mmCIF file of C-alpha atoms in Angstrom:
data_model
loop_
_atom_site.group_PDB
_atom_site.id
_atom_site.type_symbol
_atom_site.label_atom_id
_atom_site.label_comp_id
_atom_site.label_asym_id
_atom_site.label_seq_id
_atom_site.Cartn_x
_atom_site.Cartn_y
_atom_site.Cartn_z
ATOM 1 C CA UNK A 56 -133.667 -26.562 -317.133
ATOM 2 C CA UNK A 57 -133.655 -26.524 -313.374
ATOM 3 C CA UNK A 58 -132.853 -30.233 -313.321
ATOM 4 C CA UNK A 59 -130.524 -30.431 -316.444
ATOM 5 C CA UNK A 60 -128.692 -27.799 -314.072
ATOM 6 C CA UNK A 61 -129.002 -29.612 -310.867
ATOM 7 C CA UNK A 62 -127.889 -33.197 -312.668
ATOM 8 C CA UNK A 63 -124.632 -31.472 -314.140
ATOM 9 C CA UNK A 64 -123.790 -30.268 -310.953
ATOM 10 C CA UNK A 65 -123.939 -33.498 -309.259
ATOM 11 C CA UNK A 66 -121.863 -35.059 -311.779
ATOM 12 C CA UNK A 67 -118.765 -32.465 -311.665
ATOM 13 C CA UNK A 68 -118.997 -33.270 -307.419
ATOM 14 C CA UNK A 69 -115.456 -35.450 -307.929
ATOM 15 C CA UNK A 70 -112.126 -35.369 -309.257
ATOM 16 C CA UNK A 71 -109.941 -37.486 -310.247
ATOM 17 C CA UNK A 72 -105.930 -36.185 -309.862
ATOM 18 C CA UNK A 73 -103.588 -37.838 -311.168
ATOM 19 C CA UNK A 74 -100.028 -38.838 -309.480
ATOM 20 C CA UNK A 75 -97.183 -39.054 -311.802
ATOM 21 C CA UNK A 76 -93.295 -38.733 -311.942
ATOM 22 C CA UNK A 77 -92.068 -35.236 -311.617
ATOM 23 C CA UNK A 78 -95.146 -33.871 -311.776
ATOM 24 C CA UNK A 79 -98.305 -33.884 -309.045
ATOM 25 C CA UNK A 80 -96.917 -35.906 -306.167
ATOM 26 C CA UNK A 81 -99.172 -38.156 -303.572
ATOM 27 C CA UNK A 82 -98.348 -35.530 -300.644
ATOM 28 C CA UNK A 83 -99.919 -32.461 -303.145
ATOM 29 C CA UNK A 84 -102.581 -34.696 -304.169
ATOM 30 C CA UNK A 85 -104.321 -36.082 -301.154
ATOM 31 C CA UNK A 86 -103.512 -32.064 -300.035
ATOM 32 C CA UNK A 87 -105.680 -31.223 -303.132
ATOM 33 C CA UNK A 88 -108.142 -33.699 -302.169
ATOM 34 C CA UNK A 89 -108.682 -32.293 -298.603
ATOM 35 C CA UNK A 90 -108.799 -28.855 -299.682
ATOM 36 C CA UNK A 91 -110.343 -29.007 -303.047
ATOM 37 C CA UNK A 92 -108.381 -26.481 -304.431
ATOM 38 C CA UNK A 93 -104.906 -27.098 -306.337
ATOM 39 C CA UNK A 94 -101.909 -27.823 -304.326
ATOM 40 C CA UNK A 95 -98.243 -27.979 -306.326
ATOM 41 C CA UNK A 96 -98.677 -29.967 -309.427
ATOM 42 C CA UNK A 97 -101.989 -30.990 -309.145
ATOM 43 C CA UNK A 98 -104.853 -30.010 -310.376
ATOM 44 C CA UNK A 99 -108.008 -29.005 -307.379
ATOM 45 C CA UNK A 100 -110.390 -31.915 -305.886
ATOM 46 C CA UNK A 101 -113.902 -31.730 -306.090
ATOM 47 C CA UNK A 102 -115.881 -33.930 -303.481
ATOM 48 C CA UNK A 103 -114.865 -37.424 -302.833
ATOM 49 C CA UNK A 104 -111.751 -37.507 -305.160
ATOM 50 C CA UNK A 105 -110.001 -40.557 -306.742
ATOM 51 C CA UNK A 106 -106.161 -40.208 -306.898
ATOM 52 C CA UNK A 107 -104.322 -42.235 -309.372
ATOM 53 C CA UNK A 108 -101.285 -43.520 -309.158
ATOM 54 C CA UNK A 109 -99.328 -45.113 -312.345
ATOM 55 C CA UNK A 110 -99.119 -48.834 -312.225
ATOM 56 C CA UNK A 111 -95.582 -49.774 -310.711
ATOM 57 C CA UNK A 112 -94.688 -46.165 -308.981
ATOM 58 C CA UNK A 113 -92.761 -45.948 -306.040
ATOM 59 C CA UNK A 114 -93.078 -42.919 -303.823
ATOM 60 C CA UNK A 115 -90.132 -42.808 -301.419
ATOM 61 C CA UNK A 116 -91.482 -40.337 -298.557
ATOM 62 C CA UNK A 117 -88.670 -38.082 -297.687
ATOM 63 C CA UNK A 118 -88.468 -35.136 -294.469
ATOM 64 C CA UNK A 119 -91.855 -34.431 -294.470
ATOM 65 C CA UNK A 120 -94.655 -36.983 -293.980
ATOM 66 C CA UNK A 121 -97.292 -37.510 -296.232
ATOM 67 C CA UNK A 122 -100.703 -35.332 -295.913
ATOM 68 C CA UNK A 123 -103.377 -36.781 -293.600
ATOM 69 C CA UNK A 124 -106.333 -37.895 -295.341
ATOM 70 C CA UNK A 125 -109.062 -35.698 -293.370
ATOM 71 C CA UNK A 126 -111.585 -35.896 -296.586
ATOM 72 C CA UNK A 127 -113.650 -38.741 -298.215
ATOM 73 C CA UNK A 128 -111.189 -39.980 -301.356
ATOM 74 C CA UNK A 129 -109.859 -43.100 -302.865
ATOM 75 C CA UNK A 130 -106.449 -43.623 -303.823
ATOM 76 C CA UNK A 131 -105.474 -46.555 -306.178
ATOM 77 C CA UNK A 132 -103.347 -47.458 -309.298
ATOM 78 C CA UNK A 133 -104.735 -46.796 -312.801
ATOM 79 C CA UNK A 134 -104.909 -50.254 -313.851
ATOM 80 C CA UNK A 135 -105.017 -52.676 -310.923
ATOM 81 C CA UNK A 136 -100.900 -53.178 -310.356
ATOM 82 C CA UNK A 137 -99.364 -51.963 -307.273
ATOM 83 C CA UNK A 138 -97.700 -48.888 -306.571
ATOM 84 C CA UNK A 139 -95.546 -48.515 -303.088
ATOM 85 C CA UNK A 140 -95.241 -46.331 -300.399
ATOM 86 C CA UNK A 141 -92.561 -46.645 -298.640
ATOM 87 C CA UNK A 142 -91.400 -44.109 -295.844
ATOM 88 C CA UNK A 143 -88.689 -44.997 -292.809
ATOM 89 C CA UNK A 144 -88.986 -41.948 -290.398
ATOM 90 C CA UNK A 145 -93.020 -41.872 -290.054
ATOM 91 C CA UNK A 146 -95.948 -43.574 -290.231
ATOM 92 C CA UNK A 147 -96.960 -44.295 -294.067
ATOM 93 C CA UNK A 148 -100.088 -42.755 -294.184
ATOM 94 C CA UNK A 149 -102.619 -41.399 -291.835
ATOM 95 C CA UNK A 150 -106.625 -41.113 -291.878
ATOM 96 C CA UNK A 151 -108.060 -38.598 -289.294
ATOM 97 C CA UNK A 152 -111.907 -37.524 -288.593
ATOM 98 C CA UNK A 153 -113.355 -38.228 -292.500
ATOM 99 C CA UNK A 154 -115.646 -41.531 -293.931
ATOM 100 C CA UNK A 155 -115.330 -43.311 -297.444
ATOM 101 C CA UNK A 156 -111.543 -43.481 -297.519
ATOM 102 C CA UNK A 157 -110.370 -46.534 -300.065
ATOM 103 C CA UNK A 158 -107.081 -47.586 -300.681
ATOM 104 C CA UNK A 159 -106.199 -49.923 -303.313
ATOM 105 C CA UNK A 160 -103.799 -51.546 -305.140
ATOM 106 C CA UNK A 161 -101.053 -50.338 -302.397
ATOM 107 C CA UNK A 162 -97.898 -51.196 -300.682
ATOM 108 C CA UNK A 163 -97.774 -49.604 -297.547
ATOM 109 C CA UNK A 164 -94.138 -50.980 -295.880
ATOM 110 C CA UNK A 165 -91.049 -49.406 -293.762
ATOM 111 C CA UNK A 166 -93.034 -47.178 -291.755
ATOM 112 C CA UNK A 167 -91.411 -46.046 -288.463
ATOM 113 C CA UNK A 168 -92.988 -44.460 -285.327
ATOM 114 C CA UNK A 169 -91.996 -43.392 -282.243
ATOM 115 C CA UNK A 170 -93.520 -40.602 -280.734
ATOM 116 C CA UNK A 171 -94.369 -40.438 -277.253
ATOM 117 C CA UNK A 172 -97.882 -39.586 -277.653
ATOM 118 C CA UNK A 173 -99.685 -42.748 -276.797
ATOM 119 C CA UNK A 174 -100.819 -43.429 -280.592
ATOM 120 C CA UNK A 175 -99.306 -46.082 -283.038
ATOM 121 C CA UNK A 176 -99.945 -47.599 -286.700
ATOM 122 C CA UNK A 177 -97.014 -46.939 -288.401
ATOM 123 C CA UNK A 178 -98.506 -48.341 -291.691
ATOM 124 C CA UNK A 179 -101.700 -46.675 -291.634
ATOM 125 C CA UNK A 180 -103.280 -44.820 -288.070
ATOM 126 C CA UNK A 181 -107.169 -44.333 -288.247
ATOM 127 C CA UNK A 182 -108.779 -41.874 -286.123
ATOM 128 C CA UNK A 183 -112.324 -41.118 -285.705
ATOM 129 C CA UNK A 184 -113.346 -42.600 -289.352
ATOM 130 C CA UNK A 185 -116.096 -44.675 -290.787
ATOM 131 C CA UNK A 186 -116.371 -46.268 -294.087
ATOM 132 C CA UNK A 187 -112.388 -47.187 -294.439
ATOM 133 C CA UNK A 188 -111.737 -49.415 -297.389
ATOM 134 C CA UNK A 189 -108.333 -51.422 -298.454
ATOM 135 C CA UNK A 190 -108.638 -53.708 -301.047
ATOM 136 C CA UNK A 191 -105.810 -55.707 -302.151
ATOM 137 C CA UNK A 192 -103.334 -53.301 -299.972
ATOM 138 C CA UNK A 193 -100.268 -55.016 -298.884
ATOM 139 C CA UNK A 194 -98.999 -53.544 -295.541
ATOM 140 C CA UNK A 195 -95.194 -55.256 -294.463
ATOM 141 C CA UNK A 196 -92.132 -54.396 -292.434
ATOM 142 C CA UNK A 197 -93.737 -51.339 -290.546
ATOM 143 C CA UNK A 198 -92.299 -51.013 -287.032
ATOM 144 C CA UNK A 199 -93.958 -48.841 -283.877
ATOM 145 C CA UNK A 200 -91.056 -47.644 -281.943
ATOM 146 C CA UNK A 201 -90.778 -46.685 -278.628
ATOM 147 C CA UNK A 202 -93.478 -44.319 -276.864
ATOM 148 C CA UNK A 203 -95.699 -45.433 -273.578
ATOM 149 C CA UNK A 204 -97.714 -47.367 -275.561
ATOM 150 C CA UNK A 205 -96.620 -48.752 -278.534
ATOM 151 C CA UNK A 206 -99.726 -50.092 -280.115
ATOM 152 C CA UNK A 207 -100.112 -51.673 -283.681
ATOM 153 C CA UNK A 208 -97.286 -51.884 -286.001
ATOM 154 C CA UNK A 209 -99.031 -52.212 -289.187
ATOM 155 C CA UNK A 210 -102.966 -50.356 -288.720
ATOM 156 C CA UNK A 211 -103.694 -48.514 -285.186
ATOM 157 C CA UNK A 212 -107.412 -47.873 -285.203
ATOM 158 C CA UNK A 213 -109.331 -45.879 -282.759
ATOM 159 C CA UNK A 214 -112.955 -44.761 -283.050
ATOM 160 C CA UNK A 215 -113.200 -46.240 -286.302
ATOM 161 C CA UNK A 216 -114.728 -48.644 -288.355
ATOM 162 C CA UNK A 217 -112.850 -50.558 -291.587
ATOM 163 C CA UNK A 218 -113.106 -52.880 -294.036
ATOM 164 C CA UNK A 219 -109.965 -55.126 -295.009
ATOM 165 C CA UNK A 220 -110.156 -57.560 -298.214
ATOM 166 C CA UNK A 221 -108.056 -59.306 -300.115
ATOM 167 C CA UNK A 222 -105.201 -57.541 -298.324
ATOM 168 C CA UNK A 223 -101.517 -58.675 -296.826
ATOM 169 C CA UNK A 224 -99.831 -58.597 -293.368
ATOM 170 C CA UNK A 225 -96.270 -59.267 -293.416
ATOM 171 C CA UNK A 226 -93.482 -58.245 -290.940
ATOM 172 C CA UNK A 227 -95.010 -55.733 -289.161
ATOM 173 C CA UNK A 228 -94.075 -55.425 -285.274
ATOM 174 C CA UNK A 229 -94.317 -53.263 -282.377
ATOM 175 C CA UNK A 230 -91.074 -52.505 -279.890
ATOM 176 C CA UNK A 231 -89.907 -54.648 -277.445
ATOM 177 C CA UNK A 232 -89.042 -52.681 -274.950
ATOM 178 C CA UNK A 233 -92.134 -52.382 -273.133
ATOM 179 C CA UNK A 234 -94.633 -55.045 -271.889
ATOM 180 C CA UNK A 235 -97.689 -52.820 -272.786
ATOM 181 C CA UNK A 236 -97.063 -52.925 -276.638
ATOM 182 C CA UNK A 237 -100.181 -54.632 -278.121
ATOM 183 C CA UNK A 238 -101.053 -55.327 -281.969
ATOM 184 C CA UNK A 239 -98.298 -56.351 -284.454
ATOM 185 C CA UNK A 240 -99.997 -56.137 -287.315
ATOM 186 C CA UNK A 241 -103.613 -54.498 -286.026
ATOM 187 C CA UNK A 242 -104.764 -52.756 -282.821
ATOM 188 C CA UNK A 243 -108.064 -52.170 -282.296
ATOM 189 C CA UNK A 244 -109.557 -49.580 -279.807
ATOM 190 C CA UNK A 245 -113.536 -48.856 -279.928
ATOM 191 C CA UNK A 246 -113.495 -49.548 -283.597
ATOM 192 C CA UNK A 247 -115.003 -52.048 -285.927
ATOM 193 C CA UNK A 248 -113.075 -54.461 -288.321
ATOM 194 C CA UNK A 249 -114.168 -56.626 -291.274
ATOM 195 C CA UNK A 250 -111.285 -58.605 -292.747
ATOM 196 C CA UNK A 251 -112.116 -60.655 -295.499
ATOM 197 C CA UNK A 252 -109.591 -62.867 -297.364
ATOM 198 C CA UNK A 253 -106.865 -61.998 -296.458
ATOM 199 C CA UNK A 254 -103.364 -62.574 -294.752
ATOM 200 C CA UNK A 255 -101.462 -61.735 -291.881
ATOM 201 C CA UNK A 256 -98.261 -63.625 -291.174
ATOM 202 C CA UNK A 257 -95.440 -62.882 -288.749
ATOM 203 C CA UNK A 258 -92.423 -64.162 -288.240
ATOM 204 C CA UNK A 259 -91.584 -67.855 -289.329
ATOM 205 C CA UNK A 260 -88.130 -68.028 -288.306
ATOM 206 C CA UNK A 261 -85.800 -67.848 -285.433
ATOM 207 C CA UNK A 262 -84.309 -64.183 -286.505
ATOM 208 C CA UNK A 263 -84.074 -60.569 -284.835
ATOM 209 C CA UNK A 264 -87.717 -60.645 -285.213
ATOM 210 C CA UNK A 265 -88.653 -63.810 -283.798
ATOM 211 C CA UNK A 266 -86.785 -62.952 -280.192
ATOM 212 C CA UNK A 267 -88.480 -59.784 -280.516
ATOM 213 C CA UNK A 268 -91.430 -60.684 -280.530
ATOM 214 C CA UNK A 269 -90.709 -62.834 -278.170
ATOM 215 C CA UNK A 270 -89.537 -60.586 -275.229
ATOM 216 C CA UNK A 271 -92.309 -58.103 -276.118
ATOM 217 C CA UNK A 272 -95.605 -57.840 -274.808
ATOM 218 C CA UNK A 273 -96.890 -58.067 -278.295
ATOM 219 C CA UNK A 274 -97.262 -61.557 -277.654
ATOM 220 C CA UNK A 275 -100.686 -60.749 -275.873
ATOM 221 C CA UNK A 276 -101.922 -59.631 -279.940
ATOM 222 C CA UNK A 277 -98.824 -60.267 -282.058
ATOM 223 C CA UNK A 278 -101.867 -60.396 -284.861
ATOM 224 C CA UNK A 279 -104.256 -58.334 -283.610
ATOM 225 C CA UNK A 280 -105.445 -56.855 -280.609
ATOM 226 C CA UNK A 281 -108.833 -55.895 -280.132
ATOM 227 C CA UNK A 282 -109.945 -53.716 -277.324
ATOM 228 C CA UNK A 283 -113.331 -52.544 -276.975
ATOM 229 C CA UNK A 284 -114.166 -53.376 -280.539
ATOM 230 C CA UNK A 285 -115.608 -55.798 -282.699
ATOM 231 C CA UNK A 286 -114.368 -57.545 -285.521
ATOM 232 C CA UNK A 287 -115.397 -60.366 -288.162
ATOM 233 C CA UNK A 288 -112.644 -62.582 -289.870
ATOM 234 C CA UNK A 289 -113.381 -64.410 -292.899
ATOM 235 C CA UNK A 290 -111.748 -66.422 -295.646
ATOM 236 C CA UNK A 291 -108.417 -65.497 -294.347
ATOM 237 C CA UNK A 292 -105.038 -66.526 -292.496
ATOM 238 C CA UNK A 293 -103.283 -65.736 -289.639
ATOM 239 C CA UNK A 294 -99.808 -68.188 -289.131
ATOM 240 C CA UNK A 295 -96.521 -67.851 -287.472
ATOM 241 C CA UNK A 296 -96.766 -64.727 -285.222
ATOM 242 C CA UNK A 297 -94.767 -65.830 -282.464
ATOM 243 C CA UNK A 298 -97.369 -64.650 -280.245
ATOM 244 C CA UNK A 299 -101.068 -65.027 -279.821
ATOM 245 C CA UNK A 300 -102.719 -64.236 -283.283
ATOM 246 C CA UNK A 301 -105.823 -62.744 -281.870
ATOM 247 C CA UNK A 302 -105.942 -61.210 -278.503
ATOM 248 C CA UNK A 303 -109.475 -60.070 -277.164
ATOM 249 C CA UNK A 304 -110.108 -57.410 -274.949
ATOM 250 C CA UNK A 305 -112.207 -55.284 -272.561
ATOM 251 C CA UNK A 306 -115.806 -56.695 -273.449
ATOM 252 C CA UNK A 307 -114.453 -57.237 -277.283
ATOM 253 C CA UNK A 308 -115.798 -59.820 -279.922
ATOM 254 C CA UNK A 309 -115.239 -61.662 -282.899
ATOM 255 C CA UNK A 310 -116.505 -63.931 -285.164
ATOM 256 C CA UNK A 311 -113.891 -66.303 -287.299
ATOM 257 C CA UNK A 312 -115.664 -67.662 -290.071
ATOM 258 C CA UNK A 313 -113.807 -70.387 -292.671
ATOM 259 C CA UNK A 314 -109.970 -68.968 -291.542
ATOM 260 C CA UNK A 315 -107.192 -70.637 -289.898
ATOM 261 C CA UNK A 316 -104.884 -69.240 -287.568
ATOM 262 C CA UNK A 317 -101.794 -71.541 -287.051
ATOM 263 C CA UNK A 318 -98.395 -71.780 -285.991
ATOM 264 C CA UNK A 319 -96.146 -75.354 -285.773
ATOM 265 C CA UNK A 320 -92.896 -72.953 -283.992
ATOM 266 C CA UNK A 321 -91.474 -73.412 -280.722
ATOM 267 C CA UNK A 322 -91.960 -70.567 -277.811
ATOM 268 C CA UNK A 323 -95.151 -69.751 -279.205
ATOM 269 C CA UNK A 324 -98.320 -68.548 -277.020
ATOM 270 C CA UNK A 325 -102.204 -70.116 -278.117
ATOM 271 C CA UNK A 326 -103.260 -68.707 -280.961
ATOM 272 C CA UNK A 327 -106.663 -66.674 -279.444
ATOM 273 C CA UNK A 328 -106.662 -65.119 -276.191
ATOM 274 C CA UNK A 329 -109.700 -64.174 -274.523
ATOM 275 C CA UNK A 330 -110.138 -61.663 -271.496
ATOM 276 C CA UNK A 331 -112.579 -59.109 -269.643
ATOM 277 C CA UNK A 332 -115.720 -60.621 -271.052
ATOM 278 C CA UNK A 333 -114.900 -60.673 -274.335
ATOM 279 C CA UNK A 334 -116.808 -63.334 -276.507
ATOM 280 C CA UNK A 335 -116.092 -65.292 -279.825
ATOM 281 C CA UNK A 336 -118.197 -67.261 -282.267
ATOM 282 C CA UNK A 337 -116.081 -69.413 -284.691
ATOM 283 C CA UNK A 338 -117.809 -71.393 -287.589
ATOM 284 C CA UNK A 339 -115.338 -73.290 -290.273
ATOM 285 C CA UNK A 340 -112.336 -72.745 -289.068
ATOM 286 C CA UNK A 341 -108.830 -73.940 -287.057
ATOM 287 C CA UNK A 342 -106.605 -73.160 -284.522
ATOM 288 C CA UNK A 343 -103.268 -75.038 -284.581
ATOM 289 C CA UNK A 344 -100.799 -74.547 -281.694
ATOM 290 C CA UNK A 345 -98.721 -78.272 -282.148
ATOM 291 C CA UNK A 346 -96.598 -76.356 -279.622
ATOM 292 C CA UNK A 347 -95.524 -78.508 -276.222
ATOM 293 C CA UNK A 348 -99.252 -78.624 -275.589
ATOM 294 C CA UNK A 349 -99.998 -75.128 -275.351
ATOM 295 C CA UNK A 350 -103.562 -75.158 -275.826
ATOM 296 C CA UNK A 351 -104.948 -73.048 -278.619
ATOM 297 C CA UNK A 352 -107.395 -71.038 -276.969
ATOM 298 C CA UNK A 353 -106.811 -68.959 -273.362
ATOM 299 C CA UNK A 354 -109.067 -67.578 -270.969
ATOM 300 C CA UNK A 355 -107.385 -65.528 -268.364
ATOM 301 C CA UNK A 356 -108.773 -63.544 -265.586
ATOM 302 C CA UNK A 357 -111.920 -63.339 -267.568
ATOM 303 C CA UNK A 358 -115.393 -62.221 -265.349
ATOM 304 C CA UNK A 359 -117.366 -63.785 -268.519
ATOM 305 C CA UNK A 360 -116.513 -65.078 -271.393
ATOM 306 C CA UNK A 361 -119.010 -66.766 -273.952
ATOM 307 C CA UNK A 362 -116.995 -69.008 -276.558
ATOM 308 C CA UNK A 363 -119.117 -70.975 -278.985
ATOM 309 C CA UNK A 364 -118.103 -73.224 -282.163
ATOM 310 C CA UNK A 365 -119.342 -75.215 -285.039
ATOM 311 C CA UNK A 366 -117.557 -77.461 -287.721
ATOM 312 C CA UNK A 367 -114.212 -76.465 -286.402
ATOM 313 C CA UNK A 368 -111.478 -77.890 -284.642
ATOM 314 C CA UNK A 369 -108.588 -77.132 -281.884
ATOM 315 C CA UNK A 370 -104.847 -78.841 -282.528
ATOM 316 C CA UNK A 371 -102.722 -79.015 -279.520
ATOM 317 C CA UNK A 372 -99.249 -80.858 -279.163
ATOM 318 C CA UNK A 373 -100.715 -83.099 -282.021
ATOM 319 C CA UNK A 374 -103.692 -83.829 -280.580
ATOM 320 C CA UNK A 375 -106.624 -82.969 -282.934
ATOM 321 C CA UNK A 376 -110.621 -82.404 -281.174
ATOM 322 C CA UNK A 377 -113.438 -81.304 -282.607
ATOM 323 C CA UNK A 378 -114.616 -77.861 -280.627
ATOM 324 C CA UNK A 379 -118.372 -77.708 -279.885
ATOM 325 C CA UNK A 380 -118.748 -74.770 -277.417
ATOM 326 C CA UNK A 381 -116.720 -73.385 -274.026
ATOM 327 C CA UNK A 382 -119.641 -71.125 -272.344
ATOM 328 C CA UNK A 383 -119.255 -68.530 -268.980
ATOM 329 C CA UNK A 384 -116.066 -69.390 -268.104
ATOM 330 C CA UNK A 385 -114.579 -67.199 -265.193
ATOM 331 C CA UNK A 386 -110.913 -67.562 -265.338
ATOM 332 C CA UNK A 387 -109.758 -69.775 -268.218
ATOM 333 C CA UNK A 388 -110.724 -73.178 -265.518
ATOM 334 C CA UNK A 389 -114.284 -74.616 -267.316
ATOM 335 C CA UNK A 390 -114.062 -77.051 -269.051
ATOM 336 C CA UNK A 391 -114.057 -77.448 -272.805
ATOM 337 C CA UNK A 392 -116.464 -79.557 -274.898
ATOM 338 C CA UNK A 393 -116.466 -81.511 -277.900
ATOM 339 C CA UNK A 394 -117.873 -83.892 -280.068
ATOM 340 C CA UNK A 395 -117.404 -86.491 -282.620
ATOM 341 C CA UNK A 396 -118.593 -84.394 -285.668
ATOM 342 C CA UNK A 397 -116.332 -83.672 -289.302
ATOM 343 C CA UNK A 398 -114.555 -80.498 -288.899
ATOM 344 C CA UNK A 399 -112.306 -79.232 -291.924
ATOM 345 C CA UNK A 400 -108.822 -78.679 -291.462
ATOM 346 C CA UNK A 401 -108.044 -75.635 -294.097
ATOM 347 C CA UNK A 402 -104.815 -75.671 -295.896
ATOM 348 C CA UNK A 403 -101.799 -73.670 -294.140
ATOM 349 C CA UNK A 404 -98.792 -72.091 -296.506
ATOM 350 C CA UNK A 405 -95.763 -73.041 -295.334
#
């Protein structure tokens, strides 16, 4: 009896609440969530909750900004099509001191920040989390305004560790006012980062967007900037930031596995830079810079950097070598070495 008891129990430890149109709204529901009690028009969490959002729903974020996620929960659509968040006077949705957080099935786009309080991600901020999950979460046109230090447009991440699959980068950018803004689509500080097949693409023409990218500091990390952290890449795509794509940092590293980063623009920067010891291990994969022979990899100012590669290849000004390894380098002057063996060139969208 004790165990029949103790089983039950264990099985009644979730929720799921359910999102829908004039009824329980995403704000009451991740409040539910945290508190696990009922808030508005939903019904009370239990544990590690699962909200639910109908396939297709659109929740336009008004005066007040969504709830901060502050307990484990996942939030996704009922049957696997995408619902959108969309919110243009905040950040979209925030993540603060919890662990098993998934989102899926998402749009997170229009997000706007500009407090003066030295934190950014107007997409999605992380703070002092473990075990974040977005899977097939589309994250586009989020903008970090203004501030000291306008870090990460799309995903600001500090103290954290996430996983990002199957997921989409578009748009996102950081202001241009200051040289210090780092990260247009992610910024990483003393985190952890797995992205896996995925996307992130800036801008591919001359627009508003291109120049201001351009005349930010954001091209130190237009993709991502890393900073203390370390972070795997695999299966996925980074093209067309006008900016470096992948910015290492204070003693980061990184391992590319089977992506490309690539960008065939004018007034571009290389597409990885490395400083302060950082380190990066690349297997399967391709930088393309065919930019006025801006070489595709920097080291600047570095007191160590270790750089090793197999099976992939370095494009510069049209010039196509095969990258073996660039080892202890102190200030971007070693040389690089290669050799005659196959390297794949992936395919690039245009």
């Amino acid at each position: 009896m004790g165990l029949c008891l103790l089983l039950g129990s264990a099985a009644a430890s979730a929720a799921t609440i359910n999102v829908s149109p004039g009824g329980c709204t995403l704000h009451d529901a991740i409040r539910a969530a945290n508190a696990d009690a009922a808030r508005g028009d939903c019904s009370a969490g239990s544990g590690a909750d699962t909200i639910v959002l109908p396939d297709g729903h659109s929740v336009v974020v008004g005066g007040t900004a969504l709830a901060t996620i502050t307990s484990p929960m996942t939030i996704r659509t009922a049957s696997g099509g995408m619902a959108s968040i969309v919110d243009d006077s905040h950040r979209v949705m925030e993540i603060s001191g919890t662990s098993n957080v998934t989102l899926q099935n998402l749009i997170l786009s229009g997000g706007a920040w500009d407090a003066n309080d030295g934190s950014g991600g107007s997409g999605l901020r992380v703070d002092n989390s473990s075990g974040v999950r977005l899977v097939d979460v589309d994250i586009e046109n989020n903008y970090r305004r203004g501030g000291v230090t306008p870090f990460g447009g799309g995903i600001h991440a500090t103290s954290s560790s996430l996983t990002i699959e199957r997921c989409s980068f578009l748009r996102n950018k950081v202001s241009s006012s200051l040289a210090t803004s780092r990260g247009g689509d992610i910024y990483l500080k003393d985190s952890s980062a797995s992205i896996i097949d995925s996307s992130l693409r800036g801008y591919p023409f001359r627009d508003a967007g291109f120049y201001y990218l351009l005349q930010s500091g954001a091209e130190r990390g237009a993709g991502i900037y890393a900073e203390n952290s370390s972070l795997q890449i695999s299966g996925s795509l980074l093209e067309k930031h006008l900016g470096t794509d992948l910015h290492l940092a204070d003693h980061s590293s990184a391992q590319l596995i089977n992506s490309t980063l690539y960008h065939d623009n004018i007034d571009v920067r290389e597409r990885i830079y490395l400083e302060d010891g950082s380190a990066l291990d690349m297997n399967n994969s391709t930088l393309f810079a065919d930019v006025y022979g801006i070489f595709s990899m920097t080291c600047s100012g570095c007191d160590a950097v270790n750089v090793s590669a197999s099976n992939s290849v370095f494009v510069s000004n049209g010039a196509l070598q095969t990258c073996v390894q660039r080892s202890h380098v102190d200030g971007g002057n070693g040389p690089l070495l290669f050799s005659s063996n196959v390297a794949n060139l992936f395919p690039v969208d245009d």
